[in-house]
Coordinates of C-alpha atoms (C1' of nucleotides) in Angstrom, one line a residue:
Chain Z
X1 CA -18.4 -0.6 13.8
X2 CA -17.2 1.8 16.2
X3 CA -14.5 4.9 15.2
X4 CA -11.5 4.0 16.2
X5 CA -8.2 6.4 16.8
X6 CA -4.9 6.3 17.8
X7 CA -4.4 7.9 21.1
X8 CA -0.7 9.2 21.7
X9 CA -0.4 9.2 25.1
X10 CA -1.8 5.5 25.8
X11 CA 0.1 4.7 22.2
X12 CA -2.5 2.3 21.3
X13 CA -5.8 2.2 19.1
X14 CA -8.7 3.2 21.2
X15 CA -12.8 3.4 20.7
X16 CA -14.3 6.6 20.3
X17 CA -16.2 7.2 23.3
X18 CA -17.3 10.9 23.6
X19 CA -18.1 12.5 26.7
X20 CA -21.9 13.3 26.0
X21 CA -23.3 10.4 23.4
X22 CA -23.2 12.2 20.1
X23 CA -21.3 15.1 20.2
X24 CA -17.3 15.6 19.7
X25 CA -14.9 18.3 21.1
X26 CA -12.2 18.5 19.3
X27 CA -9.2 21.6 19.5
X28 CA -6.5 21.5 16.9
X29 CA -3.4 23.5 17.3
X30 CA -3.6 25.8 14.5
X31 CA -0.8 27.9 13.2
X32 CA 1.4 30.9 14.4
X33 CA 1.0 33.4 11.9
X34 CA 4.3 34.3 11.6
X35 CA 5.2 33.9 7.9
X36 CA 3.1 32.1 4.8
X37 CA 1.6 28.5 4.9
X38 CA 3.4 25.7 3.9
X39 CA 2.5 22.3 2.6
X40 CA 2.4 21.2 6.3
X41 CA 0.2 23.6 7.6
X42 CA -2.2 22.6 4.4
X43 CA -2.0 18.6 5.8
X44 CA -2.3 19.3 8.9
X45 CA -5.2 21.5 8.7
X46 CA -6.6 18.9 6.0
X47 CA -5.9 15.9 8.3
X48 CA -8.5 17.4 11.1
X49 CA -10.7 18.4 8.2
X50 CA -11.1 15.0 7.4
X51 CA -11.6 13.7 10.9
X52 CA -14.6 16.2 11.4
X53 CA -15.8 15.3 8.2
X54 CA -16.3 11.6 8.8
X55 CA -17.4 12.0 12.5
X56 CA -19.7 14.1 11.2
X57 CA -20.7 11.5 8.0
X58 CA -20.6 8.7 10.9
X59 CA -23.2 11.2 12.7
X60 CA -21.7 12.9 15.5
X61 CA -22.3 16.3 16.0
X62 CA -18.7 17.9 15.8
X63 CA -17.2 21.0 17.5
X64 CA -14.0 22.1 15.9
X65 CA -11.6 24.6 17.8
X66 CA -8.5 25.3 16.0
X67 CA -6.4 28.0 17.3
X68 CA -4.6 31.0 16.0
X69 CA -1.9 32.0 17.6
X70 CA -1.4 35.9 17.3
X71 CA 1.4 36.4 19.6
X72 CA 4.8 35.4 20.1
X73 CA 8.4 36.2 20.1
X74 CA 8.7 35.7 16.1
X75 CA 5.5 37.8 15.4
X76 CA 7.2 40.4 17.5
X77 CA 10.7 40.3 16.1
X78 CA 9.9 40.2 12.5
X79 CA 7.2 43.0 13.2
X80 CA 10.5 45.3 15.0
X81 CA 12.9 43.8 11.7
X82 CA 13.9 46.4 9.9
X83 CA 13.1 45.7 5.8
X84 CA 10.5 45.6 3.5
X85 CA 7.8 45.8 6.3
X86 CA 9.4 48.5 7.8
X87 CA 7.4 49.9 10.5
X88 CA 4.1 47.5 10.4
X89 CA 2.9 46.7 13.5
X90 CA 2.8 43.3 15.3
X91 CA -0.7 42.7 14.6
X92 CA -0.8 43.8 11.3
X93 CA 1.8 41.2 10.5
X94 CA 0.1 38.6 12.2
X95 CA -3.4 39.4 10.5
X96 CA -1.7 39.8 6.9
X97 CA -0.6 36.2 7.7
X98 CA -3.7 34.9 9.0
X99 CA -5.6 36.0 6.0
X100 CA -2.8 33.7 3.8
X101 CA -3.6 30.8 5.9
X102 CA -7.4 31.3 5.5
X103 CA -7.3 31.6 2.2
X104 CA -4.9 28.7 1.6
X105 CA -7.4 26.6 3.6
X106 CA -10.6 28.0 1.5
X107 CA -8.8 26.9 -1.9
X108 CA -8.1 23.3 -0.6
X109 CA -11.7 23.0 0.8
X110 CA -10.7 22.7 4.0
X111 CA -14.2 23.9 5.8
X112 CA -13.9 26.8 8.4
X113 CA -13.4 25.4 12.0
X114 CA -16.3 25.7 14.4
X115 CA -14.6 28.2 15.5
X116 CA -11.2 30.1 15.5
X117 CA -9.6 31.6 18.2
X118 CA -7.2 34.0 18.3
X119 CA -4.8 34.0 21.2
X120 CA -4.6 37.7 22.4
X121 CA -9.1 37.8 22.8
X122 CA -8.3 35.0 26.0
X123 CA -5.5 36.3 27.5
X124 CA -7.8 37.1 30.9
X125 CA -8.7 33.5 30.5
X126 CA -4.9 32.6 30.5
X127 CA -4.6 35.1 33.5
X128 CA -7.2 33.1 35.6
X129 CA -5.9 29.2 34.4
X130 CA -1.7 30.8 35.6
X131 CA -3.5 32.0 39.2
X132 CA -5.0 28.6 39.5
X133 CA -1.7 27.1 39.5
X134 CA 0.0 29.4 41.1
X135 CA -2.5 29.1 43.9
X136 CA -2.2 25.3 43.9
X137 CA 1.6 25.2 43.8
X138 CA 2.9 24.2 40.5
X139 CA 3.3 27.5 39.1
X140 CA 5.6 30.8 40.7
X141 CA 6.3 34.5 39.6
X142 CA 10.0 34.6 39.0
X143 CA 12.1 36.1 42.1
X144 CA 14.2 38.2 39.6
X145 CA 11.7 40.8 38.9
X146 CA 11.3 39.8 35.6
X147 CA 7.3 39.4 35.5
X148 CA 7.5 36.1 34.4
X149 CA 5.7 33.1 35.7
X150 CA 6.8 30.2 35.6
X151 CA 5.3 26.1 35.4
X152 CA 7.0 24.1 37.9
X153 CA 7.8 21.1 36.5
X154 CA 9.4 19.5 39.2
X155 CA 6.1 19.6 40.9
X156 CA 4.2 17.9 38.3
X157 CA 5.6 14.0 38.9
X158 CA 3.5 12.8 36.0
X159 CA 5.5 15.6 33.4
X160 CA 6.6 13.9 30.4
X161 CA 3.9 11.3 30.4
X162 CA 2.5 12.1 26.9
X163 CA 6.0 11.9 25.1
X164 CA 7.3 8.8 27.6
X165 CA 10.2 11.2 29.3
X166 CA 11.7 11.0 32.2
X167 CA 12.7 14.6 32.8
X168 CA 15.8 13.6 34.0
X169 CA 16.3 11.8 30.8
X170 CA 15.8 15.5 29.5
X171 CA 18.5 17.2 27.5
X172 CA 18.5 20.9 28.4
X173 CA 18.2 22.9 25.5
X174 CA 21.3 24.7 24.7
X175 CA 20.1 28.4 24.4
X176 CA 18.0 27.9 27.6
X177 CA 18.1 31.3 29.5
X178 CA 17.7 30.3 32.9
X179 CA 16.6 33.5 34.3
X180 CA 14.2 33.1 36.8
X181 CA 13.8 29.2 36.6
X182 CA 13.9 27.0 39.5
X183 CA 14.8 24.6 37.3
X184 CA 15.7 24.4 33.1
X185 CA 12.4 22.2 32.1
X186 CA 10.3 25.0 33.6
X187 CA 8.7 26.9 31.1
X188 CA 7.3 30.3 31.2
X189 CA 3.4 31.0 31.1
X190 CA 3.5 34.3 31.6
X191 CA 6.3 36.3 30.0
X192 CA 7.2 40.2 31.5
X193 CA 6.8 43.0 29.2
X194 CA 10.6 43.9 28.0
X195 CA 11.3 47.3 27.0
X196 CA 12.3 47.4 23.6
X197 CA 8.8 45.5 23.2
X198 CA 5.8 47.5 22.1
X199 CA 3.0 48.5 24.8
X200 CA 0.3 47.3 22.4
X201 CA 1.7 43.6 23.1
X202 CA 1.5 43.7 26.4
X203 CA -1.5 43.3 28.9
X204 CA -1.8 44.2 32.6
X205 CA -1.4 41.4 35.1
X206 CA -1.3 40.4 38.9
X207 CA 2.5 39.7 38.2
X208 CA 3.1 42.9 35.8
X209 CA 2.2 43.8 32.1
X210 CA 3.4 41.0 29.9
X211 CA 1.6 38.3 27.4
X212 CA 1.0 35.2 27.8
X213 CA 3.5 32.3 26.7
X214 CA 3.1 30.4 24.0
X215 CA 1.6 26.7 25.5
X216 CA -1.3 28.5 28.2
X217 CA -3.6 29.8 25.4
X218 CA -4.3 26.4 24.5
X219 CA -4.8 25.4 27.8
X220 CA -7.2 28.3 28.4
X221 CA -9.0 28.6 25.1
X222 CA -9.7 24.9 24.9
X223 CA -11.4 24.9 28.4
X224 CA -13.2 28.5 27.3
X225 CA -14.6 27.0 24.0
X226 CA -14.7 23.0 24.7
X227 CA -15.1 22.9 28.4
X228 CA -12.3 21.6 31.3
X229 CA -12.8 17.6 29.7
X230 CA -13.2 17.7 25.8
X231 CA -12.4 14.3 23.9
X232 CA -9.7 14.8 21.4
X233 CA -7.0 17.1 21.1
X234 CA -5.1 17.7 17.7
X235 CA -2.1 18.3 16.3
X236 CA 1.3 17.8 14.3
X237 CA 3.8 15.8 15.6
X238 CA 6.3 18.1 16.0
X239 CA 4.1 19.8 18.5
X240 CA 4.2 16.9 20.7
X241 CA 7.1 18.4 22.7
X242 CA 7.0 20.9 24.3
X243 CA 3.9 22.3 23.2
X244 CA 1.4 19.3 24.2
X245 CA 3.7 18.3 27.2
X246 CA 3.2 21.5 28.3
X247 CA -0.4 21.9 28.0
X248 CA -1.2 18.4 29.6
X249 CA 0.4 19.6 32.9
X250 CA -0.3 22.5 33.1
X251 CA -4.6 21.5 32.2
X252 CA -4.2 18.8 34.7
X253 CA -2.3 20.7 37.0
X254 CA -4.8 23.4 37.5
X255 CA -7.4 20.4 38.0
X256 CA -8.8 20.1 34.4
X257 CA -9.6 16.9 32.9
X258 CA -8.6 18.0 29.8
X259 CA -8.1 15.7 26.5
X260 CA -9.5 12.1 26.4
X261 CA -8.1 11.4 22.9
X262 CA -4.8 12.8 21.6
X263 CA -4.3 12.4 17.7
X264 CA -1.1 13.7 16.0
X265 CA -0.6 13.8 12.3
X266 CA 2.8 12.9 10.5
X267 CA 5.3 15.8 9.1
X268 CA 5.6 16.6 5.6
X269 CA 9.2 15.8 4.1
X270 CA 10.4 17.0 1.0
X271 CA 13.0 14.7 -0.7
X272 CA 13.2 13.0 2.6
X273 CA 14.3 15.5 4.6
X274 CA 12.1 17.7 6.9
X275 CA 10.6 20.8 6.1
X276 CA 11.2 23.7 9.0
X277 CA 11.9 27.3 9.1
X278 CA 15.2 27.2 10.2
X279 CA 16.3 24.8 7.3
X280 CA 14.6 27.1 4.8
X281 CA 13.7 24.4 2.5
X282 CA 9.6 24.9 3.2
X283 CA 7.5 24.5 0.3
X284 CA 4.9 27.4 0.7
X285 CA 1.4 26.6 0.1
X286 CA 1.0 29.2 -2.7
X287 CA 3.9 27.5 -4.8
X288 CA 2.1 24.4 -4.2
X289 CA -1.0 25.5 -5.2
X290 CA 0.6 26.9 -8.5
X291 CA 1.4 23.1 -9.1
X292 CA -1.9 21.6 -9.0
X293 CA -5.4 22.0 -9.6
X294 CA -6.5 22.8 -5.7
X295 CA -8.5 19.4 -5.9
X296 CA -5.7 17.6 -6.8
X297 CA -3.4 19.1 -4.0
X298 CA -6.1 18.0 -1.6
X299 CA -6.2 14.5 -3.3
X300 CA -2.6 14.2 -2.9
X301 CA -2.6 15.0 0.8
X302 CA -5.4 13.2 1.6
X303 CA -4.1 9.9 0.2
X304 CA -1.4 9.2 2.7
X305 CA -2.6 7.7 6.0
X306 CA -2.3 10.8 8.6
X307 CA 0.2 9.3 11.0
X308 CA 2.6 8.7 8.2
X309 CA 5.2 11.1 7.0
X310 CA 4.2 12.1 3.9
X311 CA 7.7 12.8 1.7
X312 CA 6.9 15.3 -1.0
X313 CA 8.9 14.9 -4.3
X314 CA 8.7 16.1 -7.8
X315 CA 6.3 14.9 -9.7
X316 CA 4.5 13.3 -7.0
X317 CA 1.0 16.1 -7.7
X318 CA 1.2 14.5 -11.5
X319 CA 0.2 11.1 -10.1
X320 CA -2.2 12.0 -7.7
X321 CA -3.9 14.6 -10.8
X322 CA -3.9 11.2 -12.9
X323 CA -5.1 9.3 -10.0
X324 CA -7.8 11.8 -9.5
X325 CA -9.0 12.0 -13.3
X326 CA -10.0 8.8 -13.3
X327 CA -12.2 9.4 -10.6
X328 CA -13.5 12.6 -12.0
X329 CA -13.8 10.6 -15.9
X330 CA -15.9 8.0 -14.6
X331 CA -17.8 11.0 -13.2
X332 CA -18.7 12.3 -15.8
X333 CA -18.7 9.1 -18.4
X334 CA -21.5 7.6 -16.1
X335 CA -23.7 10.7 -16.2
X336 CA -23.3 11.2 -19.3
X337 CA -24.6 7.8 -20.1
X338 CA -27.5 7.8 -17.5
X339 CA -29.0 11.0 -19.0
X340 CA -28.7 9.8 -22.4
X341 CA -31.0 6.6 -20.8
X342 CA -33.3 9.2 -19.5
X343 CA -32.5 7.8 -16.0
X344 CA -31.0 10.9 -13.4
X345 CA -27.8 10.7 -12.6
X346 CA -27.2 13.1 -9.2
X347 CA -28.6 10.2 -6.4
X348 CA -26.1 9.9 -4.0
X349 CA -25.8 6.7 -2.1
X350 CA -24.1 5.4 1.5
X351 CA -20.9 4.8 1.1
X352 CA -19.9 1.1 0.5
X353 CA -19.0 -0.7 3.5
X354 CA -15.4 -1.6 3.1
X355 CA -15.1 2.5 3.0
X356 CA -16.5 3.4 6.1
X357 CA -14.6 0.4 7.9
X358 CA -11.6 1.8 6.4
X359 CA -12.1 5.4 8.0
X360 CA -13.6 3.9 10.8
X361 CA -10.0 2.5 11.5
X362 CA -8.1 5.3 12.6
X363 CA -8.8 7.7 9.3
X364 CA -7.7 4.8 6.5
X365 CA -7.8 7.3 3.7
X366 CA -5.4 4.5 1.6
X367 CA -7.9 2.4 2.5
X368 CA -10.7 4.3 1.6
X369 CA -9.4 5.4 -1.6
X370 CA -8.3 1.9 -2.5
X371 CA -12.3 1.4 -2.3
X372 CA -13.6 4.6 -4.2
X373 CA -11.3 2.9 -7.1
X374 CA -12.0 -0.3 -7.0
X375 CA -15.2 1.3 -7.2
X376 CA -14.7 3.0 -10.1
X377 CA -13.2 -0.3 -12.0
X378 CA -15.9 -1.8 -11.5
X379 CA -18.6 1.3 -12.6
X380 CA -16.2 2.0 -15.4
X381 CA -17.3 -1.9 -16.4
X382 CA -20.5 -1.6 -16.0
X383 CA -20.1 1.1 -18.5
X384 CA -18.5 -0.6 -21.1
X385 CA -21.1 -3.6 -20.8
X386 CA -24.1 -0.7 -20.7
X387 CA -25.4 -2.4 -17.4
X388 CA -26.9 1.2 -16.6
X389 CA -28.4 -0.3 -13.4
X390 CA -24.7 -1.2 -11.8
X391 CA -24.1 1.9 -13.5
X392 CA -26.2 4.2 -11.4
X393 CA -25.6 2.0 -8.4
X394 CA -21.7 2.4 -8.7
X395 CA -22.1 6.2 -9.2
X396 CA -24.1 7.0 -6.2
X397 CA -21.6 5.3 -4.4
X398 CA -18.7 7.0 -5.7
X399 CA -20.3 10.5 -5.4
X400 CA -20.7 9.5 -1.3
X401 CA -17.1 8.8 -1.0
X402 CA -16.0 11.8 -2.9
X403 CA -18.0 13.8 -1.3
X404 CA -16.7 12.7 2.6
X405 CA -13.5 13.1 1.3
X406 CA -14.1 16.6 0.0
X407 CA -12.9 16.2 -3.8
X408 CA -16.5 16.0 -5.3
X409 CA -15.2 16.8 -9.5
X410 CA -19.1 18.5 -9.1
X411 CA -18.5 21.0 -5.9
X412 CA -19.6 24.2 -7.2
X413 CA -15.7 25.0 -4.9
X414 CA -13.6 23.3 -7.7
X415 CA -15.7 25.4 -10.9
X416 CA -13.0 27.1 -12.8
X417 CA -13.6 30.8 -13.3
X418 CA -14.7 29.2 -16.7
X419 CA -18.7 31.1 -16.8
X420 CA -19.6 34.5 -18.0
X421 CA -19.1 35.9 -21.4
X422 CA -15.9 34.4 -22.3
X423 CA -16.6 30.7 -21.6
X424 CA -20.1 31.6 -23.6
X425 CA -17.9 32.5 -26.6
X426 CA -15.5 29.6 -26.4
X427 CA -18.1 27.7 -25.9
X428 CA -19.6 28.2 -29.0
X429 CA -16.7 28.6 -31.1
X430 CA -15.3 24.5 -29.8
X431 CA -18.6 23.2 -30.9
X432 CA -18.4 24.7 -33.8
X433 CA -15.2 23.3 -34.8
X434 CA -16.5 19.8 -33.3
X435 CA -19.6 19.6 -35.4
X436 CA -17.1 20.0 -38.4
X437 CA -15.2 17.7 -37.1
X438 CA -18.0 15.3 -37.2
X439 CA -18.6 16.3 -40.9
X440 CA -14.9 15.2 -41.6
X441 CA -15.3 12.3 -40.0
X442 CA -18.5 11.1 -41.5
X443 CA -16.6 11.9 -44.9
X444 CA -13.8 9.6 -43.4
X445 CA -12.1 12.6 -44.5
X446 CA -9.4 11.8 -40.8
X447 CA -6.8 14.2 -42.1
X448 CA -9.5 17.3 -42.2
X449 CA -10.4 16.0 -38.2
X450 CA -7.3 15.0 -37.0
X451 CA -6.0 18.6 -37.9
X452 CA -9.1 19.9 -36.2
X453 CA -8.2 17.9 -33.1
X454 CA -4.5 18.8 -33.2
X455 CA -5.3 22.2 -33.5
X456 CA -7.6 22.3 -30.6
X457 CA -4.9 19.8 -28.6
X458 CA -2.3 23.1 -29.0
X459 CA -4.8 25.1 -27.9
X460 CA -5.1 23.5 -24.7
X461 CA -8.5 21.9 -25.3
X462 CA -8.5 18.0 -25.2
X463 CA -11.1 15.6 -27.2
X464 CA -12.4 11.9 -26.4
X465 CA -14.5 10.4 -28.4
X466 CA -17.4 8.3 -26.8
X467 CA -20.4 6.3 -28.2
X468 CA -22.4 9.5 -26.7
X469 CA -20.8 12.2 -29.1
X470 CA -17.3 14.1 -28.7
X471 CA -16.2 15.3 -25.3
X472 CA -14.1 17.9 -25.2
X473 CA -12.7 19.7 -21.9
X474 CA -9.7 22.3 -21.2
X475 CA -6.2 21.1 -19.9
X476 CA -6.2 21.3 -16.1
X477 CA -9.4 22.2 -15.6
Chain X
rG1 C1' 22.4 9.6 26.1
rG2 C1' 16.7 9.3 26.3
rU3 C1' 11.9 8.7 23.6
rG4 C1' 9.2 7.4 19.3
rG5 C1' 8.8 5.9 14.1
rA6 C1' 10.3 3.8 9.3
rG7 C1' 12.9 0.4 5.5
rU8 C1' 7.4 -3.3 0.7
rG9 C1' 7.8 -4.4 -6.8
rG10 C1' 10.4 0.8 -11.9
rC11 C1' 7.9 4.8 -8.6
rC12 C1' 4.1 6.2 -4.8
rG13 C1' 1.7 3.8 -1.0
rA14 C1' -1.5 0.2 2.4
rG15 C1' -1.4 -4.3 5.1
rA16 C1' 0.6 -6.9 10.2
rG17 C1' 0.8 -15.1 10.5
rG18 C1' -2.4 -18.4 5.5
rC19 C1' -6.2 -16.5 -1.3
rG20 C1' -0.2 -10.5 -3.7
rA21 C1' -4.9 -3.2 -1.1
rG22 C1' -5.0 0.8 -4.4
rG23 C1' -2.7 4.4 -7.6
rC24 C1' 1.1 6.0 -11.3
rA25 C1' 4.4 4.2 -15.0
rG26 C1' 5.4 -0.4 -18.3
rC27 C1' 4.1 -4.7 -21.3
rG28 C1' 0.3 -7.8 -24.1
rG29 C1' -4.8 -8.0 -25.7
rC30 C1' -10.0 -5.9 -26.6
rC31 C1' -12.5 -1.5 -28.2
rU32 C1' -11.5 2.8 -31.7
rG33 C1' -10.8 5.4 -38.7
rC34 C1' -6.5 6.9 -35.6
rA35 C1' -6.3 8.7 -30.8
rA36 C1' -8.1 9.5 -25.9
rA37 C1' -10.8 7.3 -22.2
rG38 C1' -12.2 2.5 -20.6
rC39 C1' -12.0 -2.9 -19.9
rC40 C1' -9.2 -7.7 -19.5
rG41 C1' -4.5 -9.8 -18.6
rU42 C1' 0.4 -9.2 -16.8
rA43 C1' 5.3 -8.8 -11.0
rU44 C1' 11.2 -14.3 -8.4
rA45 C1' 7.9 -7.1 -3.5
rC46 C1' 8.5 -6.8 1.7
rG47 C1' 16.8 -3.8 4.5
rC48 C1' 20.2 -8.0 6.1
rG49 C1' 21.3 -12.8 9.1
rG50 C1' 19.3 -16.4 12.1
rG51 C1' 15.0 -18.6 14.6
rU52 C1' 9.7 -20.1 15.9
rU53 C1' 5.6 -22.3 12.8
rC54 C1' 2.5 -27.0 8.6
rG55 C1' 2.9 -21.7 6.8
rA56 C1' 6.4 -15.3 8.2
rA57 C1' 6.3 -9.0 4.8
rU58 C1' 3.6 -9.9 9.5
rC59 C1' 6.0 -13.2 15.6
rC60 C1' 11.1 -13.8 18.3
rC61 C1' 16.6 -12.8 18.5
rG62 C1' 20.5 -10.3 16.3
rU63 C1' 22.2 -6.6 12.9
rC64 C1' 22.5 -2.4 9.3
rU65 C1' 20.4 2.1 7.5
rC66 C1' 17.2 6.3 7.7
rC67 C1' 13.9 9.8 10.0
rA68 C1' 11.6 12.6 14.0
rC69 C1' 11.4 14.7 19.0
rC70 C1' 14.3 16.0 23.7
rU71 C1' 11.9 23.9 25.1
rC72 C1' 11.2 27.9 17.2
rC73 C1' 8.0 24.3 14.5
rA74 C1' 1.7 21.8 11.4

RNA sequence: GGUGGAGUGGCCGAGAGGCGAGGCAGCGGCCUGCAAAGCCGUAUACGCGGGUUCGAAUCCCGUCUCCACCUCCA
């Protein structure tokens, strides 16, 4: 079965057909490192983690751009902001954040993009993409000296096409500054150096020293990296318009084939309401991390179908870190049980049809997942029956899902910090205690091992029982 | 005003004309010294009102409510 995706701008489920048979472009608006990840830079960066991950499982071979963009008015404004970054430059501000969004990204599992670019190493590409359009009409350097340059939308009948507008159905936005614009949809490409802004922000060009505006570097860099046609372009929702609008004309305005898919993933909500800078209600990622086990975080936003809005509430990462334990229990109940039976327990299978169908379809994680647990009802029965054969069966399978979906209980990226000296010593003193446990218990002397067992539960350290000997295994961990 | 999306059981969350996805919580049972884990069983669910159909959560008409975007946004 084909891979099938949603394309906005036709609005309908489409095939995967890739321009060379095999291989994958894909660019992903990344962040603008302007202040600390939140929960909805995590999903979104997750969401296109996932995509390359099962294109990749379904054999493609995947190029992932996914932007950073290192310049802009708010990068520059809380740079000049007078407080507890007093006097740190621009791009020390944006690189500060940049490393918060990497790490973020490297604690969720999220692998590194192909490749990241930052805005301000393309801006001559930028340069080149504003003097196509100029030269073929649809773009103009403003008459009032300003340096800017400006996309003519009026000259771009098809404008609007990916979000359905008419631009006369348009609201102008309130705080537009007309300046220079022949008309208010026009948006700037090119933006003139102003005086109170630093030098080191602004680059020489045919119209004056300026930077580039926000929407051209991912017109430019996705042409530079991907080539003028790549198939799918990626990004939240809420980028949609402008941004996307924006880079659609101006690609295909300066005679670029640009996107053949467009894939947007749904906002992340917190008690139903949206989560944005202005309404300061953002859940950061570090917070959010602090919450969760980073596996289960990843769980958690992986289980919601990507187009959805995913509302966050309380309590919400103490379902998905139940949900997840059972996938991680089996784990380790089944291996447990296979070594005992002398058979090896690390073979990892296909996944089970109904799983790849289900990502096949538009990214189905709820669909896949419904499958890794079905899965693991019917391994965790096998189990309890001692079928060892469905046993091993079940547990290759489930290791192939959970490790397409990233949350492998086994990844060497989800060990705690638990090795070295210390986990040597606690090691030795819990089995201690759970050999006298053992003694108790064989003495049906339960008061002397339930108090062994409490003592160890207030410690943090939690015991089970199985027909293989006493497991025990730390809180959260 | 324009464009798009959503309302599903105690909660989360899929599905898109016909055997009630899956998870969490609950209840009953099995297992267990007791737990834990696991297994089995367990639900008058589809915003409201009409309609089409042998059959509607799913299609049609109407209606209510919520959300997002319309030049800061992942």
């Amino acid at each position: 079965m084909p891979v099938r995706l949603y394309d906005s701008l036709e609005a309908r489920l489409r095939e995967l057909e890739p321009l060379v048979p095999g291989e994958v472009g894909m660019y992903v608006c990344g962040p603008t490192v302007q202040s600390s990840p939140h929960i909805g830079h995590l999903r979104s960066a997750l969401v296109y983690d996932l995509w390359r991950r099962w294109l990749g499982y379904r054999g493609y071979r995947v190029t992932l751009v996914r932007n950073v963009t290192d310049i802009d008015d708010k990068i520059l404004a809380f740079a000049a902001k007078p407080g507890d970054t007093d006097g740190e430059q621009w791009w020390a501000l944006a690189y500060r954040y940049e490393l918060e969004f990497t790490n973020a990204y490297n604690r969720l599992g999220i692998l590194p993009p192909t490749y990241e670019p930052r805005a301000t190493a393309s801006v001559q590409q930028m340069q080149e993409l504003i003097q196509r359009l100029i030269d073929a009409g649809h773009a103009y350097p403003a008459p009032d000296g300003s340096g800017d340059v400006y996309f003519d939308t009026l000259s771009w009948p098809s404008y609007g096409s990916l979000t359905r507008q008419a631009s006369a159905d348009m609201v102008a936005a309130e705080d537009a500054d007309p300046r220079g614009k022949r008309d208010p949809r026009d948006f700037a490409l090119w933006k003139g150096r102003k005086e109170d802004e630093p030098e080191s922000a602004s680059w020489p060009s045919p119209w004056g020293p300026g930077r580039p505006g926000w929407h051209i570097e991912c017109s430019a860099m996705s042409a530079r990296y991907l080539g003028r046609a790549f198939d799918i372009h990626g990004g939240g929702l809420d980028l949609r318009f402008p941004h996307h609008e924006n880079e659609l004309a101006q690609s295909t305005a300066a005679g670029d084939a640009f996107a053949g898919y467009w894939v947007h993933n749904g906002l992340v909500t917190v008690d139903g309401q949206k989560m944005s800078k202005s309404l300061g209600n953002s859940i950061f990622a570090a917070d959010f991390l602090a919450e969760a086990r980073p596996v289960v975080v990843r769980y958690y936003l992986a289980a919601t179908h990507y187009r959805s809005t995913l509302d966050y509430h309380q309590g919400a990462l103490l379902e998905a870190d139940a949900a997840y334990e059972r996938i991680r229990t089996f784990l380790d109940r089944s291996a447990l049980a296979l070594e005992r039976a002398g058979v090896g327990s690390d073979r990892a299978d296909t996944v089970p049809a109904a799983f790849a169908d289900a990502l096949d379809d538009d990214l189905s994680t709820p669909g896949a997942f419904a499958v890794l647990h079905e899965t693991v009802r019917t391994g965790n029965a096998a189990l309890d029956a001692r079928n060892l054969d469905v046993v091993a069966e079940r547990r290759a399978e489930v290791l192939a899902m959970v490790r397409v979906l990233g949350i492998d209980p086994g990844d060497p990226q989800w060990a705690s910090t638990g090795a070295g000296p210390a986990a040597d010593a606690l090691r030795a003193l819990v089995e201690r205690l759970l050999e006298e446990r053992q003694e108790a218990r064989s003495g049906r002397d339960f008061a002397r091992a339930d108090r062994i067992r409490n003592d160890l539960a207030e410690a943090g350290i939690a015991l089970e029982d199985t027909p293989a000997g006493t497991q025990w295994s730390i809180d959260g961990e």
